[in-house]
CSV table of C-alpha atoms (C1' of nucleotides) and ligand atoms in Angstrom, one decimal:
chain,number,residue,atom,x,y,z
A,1,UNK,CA,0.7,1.7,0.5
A,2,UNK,CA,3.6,0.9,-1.6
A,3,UNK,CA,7.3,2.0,0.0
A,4,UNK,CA,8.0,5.8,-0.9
A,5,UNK,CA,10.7,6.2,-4.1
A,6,UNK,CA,14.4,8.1,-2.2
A,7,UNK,CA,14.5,11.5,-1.6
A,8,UNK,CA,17.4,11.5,-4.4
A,9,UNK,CA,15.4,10.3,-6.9
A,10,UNK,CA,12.1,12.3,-5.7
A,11,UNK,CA,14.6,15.5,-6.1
A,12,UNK,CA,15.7,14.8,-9.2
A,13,UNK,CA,12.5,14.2,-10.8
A,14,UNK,CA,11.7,17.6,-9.8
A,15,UNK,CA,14.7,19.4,-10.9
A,16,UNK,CA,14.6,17.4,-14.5
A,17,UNK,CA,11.4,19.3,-15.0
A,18,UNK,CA,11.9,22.6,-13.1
A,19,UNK,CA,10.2,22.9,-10.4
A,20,UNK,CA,12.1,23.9,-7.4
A,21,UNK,CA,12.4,20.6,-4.4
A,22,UNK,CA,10.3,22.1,-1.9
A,23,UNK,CA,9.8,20.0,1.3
A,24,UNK,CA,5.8,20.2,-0.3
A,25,UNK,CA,6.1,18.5,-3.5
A,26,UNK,CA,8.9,16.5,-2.6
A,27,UNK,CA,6.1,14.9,0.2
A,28,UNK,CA,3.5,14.7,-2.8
A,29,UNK,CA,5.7,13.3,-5.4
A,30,UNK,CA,6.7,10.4,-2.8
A,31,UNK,CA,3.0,9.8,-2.3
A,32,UNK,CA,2.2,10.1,-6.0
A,33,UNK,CA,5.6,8.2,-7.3
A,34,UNK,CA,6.0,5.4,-4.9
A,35,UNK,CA,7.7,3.4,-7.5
A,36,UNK,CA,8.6,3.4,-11.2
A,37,UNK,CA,5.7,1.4,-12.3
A,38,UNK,CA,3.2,2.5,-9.8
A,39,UNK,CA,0.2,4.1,-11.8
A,40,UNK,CA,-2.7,5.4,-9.7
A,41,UNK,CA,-5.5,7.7,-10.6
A,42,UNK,CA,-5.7,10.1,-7.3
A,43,UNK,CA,-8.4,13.0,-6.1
A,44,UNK,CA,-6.9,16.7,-4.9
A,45,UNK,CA,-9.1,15.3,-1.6
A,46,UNK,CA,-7.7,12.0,-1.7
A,47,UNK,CA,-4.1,13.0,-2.1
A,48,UNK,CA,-4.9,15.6,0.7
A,49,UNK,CA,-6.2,13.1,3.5
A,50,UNK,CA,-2.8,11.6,2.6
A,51,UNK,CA,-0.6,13.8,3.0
A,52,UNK,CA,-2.2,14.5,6.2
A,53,UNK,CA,-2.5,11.4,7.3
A,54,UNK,CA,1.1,11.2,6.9
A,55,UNK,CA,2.1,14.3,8.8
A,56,UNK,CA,3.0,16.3,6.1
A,57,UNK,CA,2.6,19.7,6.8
A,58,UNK,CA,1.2,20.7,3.1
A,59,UNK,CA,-2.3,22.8,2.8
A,60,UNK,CA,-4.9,22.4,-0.2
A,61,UNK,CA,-4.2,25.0,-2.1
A,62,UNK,CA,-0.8,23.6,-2.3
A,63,UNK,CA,-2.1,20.5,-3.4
A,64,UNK,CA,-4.2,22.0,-5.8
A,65,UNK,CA,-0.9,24.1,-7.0
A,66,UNK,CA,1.2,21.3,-7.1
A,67,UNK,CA,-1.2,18.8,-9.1
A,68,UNK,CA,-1.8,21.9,-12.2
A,69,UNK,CA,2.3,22.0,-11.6
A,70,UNK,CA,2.8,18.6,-12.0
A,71,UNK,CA,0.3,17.8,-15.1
A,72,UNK,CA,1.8,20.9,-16.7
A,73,UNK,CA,5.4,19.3,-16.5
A,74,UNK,CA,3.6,15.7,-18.1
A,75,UNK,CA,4.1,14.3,-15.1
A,76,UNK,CA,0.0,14.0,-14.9
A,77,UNK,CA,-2.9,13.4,-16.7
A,78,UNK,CA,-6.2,15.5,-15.8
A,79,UNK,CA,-9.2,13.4,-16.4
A,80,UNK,CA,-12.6,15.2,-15.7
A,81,UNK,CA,-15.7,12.7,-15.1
A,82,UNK,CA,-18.5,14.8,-14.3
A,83,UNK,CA,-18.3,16.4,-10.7
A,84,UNK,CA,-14.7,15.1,-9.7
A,85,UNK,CA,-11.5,15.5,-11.6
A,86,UNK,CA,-8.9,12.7,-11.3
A,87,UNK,CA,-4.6,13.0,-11.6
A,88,UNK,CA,-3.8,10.2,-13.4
A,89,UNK,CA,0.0,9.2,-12.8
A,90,UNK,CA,-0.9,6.7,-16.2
A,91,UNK,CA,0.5,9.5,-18.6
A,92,UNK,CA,0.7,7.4,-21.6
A,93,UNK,CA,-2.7,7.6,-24.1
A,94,UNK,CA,-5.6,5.4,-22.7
A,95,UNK,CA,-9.0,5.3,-22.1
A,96,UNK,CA,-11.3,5.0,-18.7
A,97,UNK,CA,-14.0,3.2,-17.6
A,98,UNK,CA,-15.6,4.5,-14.6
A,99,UNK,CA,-17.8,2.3,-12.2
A,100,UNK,CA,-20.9,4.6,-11.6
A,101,UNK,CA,-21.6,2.8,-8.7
A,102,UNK,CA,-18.9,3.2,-6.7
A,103,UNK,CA,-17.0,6.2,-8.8
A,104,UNK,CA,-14.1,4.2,-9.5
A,105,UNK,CA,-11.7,4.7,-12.5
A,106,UNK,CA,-9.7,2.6,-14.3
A,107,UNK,CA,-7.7,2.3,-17.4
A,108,UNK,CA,-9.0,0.7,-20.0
A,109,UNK,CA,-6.0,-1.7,-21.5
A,110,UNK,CA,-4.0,0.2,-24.1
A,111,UNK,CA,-4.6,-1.2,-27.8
A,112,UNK,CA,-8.1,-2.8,-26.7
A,113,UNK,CA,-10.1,0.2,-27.7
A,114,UNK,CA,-9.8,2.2,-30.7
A,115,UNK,CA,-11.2,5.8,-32.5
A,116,UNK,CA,-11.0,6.4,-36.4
A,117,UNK,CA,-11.8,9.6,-38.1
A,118,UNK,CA,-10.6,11.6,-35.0
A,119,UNK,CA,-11.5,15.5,-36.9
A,120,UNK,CA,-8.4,17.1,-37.7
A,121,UNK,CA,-8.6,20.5,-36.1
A,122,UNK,CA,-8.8,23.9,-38.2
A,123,UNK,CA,-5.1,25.9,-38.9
A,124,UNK,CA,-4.3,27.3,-36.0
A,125,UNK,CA,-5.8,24.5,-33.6
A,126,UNK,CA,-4.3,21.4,-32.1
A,127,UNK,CA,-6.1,18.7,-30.4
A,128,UNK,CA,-5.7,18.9,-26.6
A,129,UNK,CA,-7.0,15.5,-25.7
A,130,UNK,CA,-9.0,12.6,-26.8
A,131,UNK,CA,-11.2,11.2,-23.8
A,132,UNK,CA,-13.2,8.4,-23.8
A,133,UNK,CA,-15.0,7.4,-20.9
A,134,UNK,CA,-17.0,4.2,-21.0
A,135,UNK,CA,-19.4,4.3,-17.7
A,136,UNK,CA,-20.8,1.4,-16.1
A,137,UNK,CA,-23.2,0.3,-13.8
A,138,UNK,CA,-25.2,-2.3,-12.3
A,139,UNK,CA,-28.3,-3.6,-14.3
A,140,UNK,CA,-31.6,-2.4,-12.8
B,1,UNK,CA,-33.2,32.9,-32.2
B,2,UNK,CA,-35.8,30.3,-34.2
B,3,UNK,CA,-39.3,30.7,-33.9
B,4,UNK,CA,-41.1,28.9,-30.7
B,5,UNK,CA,-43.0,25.9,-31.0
B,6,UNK,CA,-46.6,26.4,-30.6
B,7,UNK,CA,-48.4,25.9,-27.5
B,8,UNK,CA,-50.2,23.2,-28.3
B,9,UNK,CA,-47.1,21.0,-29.3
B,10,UNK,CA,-45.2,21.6,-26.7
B,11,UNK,CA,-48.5,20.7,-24.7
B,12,UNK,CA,-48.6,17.6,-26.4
B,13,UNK,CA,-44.9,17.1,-26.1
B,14,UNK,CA,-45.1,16.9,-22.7
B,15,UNK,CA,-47.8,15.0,-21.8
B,16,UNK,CA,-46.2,11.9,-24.0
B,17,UNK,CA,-43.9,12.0,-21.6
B,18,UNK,CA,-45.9,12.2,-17.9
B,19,UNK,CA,-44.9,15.8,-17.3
B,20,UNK,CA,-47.8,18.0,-16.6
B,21,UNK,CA,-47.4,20.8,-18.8
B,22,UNK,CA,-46.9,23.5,-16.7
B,23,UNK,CA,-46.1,27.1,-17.1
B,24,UNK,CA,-42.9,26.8,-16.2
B,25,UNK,CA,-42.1,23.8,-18.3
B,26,UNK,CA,-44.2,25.0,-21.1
B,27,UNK,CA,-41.8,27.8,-21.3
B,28,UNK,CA,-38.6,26.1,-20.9
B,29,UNK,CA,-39.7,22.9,-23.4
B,30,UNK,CA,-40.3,26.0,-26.0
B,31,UNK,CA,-37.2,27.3,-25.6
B,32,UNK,CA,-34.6,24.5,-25.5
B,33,UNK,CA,-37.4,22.2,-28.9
B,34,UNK,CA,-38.4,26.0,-30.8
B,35,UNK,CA,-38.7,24.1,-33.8
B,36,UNK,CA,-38.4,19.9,-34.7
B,37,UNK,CA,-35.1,19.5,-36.3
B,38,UNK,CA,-33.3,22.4,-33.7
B,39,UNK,CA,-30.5,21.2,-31.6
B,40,UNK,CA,-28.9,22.7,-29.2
B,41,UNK,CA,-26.2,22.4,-26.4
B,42,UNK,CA,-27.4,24.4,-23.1
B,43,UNK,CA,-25.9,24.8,-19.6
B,44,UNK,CA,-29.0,25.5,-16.9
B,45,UNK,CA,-27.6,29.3,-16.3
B,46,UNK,CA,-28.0,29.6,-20.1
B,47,UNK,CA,-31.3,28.5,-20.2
B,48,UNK,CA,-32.0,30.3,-16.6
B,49,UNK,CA,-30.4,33.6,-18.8
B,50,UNK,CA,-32.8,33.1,-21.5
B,51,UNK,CA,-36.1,32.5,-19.4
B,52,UNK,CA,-34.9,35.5,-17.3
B,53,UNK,CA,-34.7,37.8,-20.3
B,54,UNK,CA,-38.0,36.5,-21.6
B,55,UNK,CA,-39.8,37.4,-18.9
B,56,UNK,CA,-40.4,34.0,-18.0
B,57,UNK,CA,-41.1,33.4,-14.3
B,58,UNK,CA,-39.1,30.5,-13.4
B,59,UNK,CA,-36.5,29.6,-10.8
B,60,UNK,CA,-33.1,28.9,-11.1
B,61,UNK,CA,-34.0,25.5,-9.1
B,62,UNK,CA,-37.0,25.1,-11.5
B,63,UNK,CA,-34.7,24.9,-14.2
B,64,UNK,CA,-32.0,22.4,-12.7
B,65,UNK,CA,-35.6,20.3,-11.9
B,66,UNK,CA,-36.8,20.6,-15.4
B,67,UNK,CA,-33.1,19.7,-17.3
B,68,UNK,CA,-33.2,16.9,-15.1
B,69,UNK,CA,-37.1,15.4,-15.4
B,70,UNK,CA,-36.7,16.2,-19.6
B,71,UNK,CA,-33.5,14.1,-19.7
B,72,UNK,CA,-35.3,11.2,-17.6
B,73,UNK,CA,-37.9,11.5,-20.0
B,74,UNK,CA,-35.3,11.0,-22.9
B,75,UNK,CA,-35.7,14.1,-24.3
B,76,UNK,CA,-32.5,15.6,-23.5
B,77,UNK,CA,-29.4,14.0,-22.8
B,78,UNK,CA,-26.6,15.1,-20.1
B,79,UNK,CA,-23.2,15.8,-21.3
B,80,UNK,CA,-20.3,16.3,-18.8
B,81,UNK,CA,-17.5,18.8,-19.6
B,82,UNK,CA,-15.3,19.2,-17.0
B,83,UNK,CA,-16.6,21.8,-14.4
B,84,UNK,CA,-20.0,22.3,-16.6
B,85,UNK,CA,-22.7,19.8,-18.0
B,86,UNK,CA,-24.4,20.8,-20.5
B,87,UNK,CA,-27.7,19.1,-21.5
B,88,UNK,CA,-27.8,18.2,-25.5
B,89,UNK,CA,-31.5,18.4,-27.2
B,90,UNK,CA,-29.4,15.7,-29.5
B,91,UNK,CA,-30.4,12.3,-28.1
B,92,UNK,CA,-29.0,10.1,-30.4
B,93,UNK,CA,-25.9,8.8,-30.4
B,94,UNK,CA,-22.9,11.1,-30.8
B,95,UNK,CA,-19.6,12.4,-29.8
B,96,UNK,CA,-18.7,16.0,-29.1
B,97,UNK,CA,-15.7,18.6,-29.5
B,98,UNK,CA,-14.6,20.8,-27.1
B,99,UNK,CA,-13.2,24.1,-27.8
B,100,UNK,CA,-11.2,24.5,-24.5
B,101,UNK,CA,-10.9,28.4,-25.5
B,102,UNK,CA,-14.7,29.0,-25.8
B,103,UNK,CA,-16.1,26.7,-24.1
B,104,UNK,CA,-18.0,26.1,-27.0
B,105,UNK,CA,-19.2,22.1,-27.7
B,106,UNK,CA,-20.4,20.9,-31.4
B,107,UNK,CA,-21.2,17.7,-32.4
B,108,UNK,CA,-19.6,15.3,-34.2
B,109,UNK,CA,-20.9,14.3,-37.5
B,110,UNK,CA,-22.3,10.6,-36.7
B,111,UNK,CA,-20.4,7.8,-38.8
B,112,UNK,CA,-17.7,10.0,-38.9
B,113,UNK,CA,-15.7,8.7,-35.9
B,114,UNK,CA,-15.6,5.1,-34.7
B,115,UNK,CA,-15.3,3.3,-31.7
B,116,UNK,CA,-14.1,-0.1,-31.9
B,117,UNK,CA,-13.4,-2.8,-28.5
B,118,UNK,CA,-15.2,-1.3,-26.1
B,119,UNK,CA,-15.1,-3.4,-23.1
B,120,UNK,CA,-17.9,-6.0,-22.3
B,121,UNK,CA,-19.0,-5.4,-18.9
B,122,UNK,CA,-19.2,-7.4,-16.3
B,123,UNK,CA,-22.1,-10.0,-15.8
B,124,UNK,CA,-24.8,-8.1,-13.4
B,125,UNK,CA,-23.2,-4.7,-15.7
B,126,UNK,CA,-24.3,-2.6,-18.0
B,127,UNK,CA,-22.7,-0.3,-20.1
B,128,UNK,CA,-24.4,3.5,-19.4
B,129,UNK,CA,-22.5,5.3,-22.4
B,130,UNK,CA,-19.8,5.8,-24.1
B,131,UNK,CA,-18.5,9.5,-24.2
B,132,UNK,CA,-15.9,10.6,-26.3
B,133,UNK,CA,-15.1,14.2,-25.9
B,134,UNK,CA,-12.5,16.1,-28.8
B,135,UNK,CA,-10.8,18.6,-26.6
B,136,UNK,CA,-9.5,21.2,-29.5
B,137,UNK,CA,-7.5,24.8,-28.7
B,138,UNK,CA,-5.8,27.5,-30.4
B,139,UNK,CA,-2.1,26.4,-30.8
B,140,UNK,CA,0.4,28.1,-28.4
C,1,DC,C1',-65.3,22.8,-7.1
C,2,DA,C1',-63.0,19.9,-3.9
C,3,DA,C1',-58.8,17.3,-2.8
C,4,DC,C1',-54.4,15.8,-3.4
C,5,DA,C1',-50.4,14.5,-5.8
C,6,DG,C1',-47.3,16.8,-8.2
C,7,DT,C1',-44.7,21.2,-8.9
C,8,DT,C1',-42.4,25.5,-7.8
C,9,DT,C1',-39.6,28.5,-5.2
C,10,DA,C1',-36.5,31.3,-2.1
C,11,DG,C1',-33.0,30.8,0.1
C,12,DA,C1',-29.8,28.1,2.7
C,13,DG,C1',-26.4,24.5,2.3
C,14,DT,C1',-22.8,21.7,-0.1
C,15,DT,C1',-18.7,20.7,-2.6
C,16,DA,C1',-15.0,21.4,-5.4
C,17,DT,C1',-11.9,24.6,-6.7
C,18,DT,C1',-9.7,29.2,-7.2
C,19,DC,C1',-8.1,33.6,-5.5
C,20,DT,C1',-5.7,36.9,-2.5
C,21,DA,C1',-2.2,38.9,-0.4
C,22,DA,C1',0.8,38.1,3.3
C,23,DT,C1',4.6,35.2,4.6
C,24,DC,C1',8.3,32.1,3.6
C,25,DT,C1',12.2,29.7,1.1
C,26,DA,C1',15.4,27.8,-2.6
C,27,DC,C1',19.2,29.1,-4.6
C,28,DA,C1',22.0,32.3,-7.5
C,29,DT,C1',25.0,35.9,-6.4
C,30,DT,C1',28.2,38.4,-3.9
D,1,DA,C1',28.3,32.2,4.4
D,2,DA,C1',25.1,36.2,4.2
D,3,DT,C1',21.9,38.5,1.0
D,4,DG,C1',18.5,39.4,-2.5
D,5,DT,C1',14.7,37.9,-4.9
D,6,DA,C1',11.8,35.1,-7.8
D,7,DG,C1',9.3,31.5,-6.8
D,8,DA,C1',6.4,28.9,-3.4
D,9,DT,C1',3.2,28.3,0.4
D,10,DT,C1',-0.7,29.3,3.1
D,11,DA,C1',-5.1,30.6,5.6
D,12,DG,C1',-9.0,31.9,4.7
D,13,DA,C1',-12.2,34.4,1.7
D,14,DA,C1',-14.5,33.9,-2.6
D,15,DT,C1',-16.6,31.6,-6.5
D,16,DA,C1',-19.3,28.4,-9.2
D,17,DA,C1',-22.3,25.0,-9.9
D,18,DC,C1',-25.4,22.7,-8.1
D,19,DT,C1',-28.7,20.4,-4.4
D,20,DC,C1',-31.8,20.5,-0.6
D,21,DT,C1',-35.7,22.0,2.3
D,22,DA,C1',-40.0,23.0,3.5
D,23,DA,C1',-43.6,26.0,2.6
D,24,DA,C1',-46.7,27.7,-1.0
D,25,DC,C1',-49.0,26.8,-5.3
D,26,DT,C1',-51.5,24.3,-9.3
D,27,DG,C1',-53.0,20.7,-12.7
D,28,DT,C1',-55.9,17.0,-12.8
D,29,DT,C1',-59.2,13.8,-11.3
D,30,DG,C1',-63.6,12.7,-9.4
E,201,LIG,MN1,-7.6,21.6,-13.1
E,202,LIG,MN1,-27.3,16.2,-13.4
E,203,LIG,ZN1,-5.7,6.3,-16.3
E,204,LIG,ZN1,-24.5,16.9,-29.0
DNA sequence: CAACAGTTTAGAGTTATTCTAATCTACATT
DNA sequence: AATGTAGATTAGAATAACTCTAAACTGTTG
């Protein structure tokens, strides 16, 4: 559990991509933001138990709330894998592999992997997202 | 809505792969193969919708069962989209888009888009698949 | 036509997530 | 500093997508 970023800088995070410094997501962005480098793929669950664990008075739904807030403001990534959606603090374009064994994620190393011929969308459409999950599991 | 198979194909088709051809799974294998070359992408309350209106008896659970045994058997393949899976009657190798305002998922033309460094996996580790999901929406 | 393994099913249970609508709070304004 | 209000939080109900259970049924084999 790496040491929580300061309050000051947790505060100005927020208010640099407006969203008010409530005593709530100033307790989640500590536990998502630790540190500048820090990059963790977290569960609404996970981040929950957390948060509890740590005595901060926050309910799910605010955790829900505050992890569309914060992906919305680019300060997460949502990755789906089947029944369990991941925030990715990794903003930055990459690709997962996921341990079907155990259900871990992990970033795939930037520049390793690559797609060509990505369809360029019909007028009017955009490309949301390019995701590419490589799943792995024991042999047989 | 194409033509269905004819009984005794789909009879056949079923017992090449160990599933006694029941009624149930006689009516579902005719819906989701109607003809050889037809693919489709169906969620189980689609095809549940479509037995339902077809008079067919069959359970919801029936059909979760029977998505489940015919992608075992290789003849469908599972593809998760965020909160829904859909089961492709494409089994060969390909990539999908998303439109995130329909919901709707098409393949990709094969060849079209490439993958290139995909991670070896660990020793004892297989690699299950490789999915590559397009997420595509109407701009802003 | 047994006999039994395999199959189906209704309905309860589970899990992840969203919704509702009442209550609370950050902060701009006075 | 007190006030007004848009924005935020919350408990708990609701939803959605499955999965499980255990009893009833059926395809196949002998
Ligand atoms: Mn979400
Ligand atoms: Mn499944
Ligand atoms: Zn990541
Ligand atoms: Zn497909």
């Amino acid at each position: 559990m790496a040491k929580k970023q300061s309050s000051e800088v947790t505060r100005d995070l927020l208010r640099a991509h407006d969203l008010r410094p409530t005593r709530q997501r100033m307790a989640l962005a500590k536990l998502l933001f630790p540190k500048p480098g820090h990059k963790q793929h977290v569960t609404a669950d996970a981040l929950f138990a957390q948060a509890t664990k740590a005595k901060t008075g926050v309910s799910l739904a605010t955790v829900y709330n505050t992890l569309h807030q914060f992906t919305e403001a680019g300060l997460l990534r949502e990755v789906s894998v089947s029944s369990a959606t991941y925030f990715d603090t990794n903003t930055s374009p990459h690709h997962h592999v996921l341990d079907e064994d155990t259900g871990m994620l992990t970033d795939l190393k930037p520049g390793r992997l690559a797609l060509t011929g990505i369809p360029r969308p019909p007028r009017g459409s955009q490309v949301t997202s390019v995701d590419v999950i490589v799943r792995m599991r024991k042999k047989a």
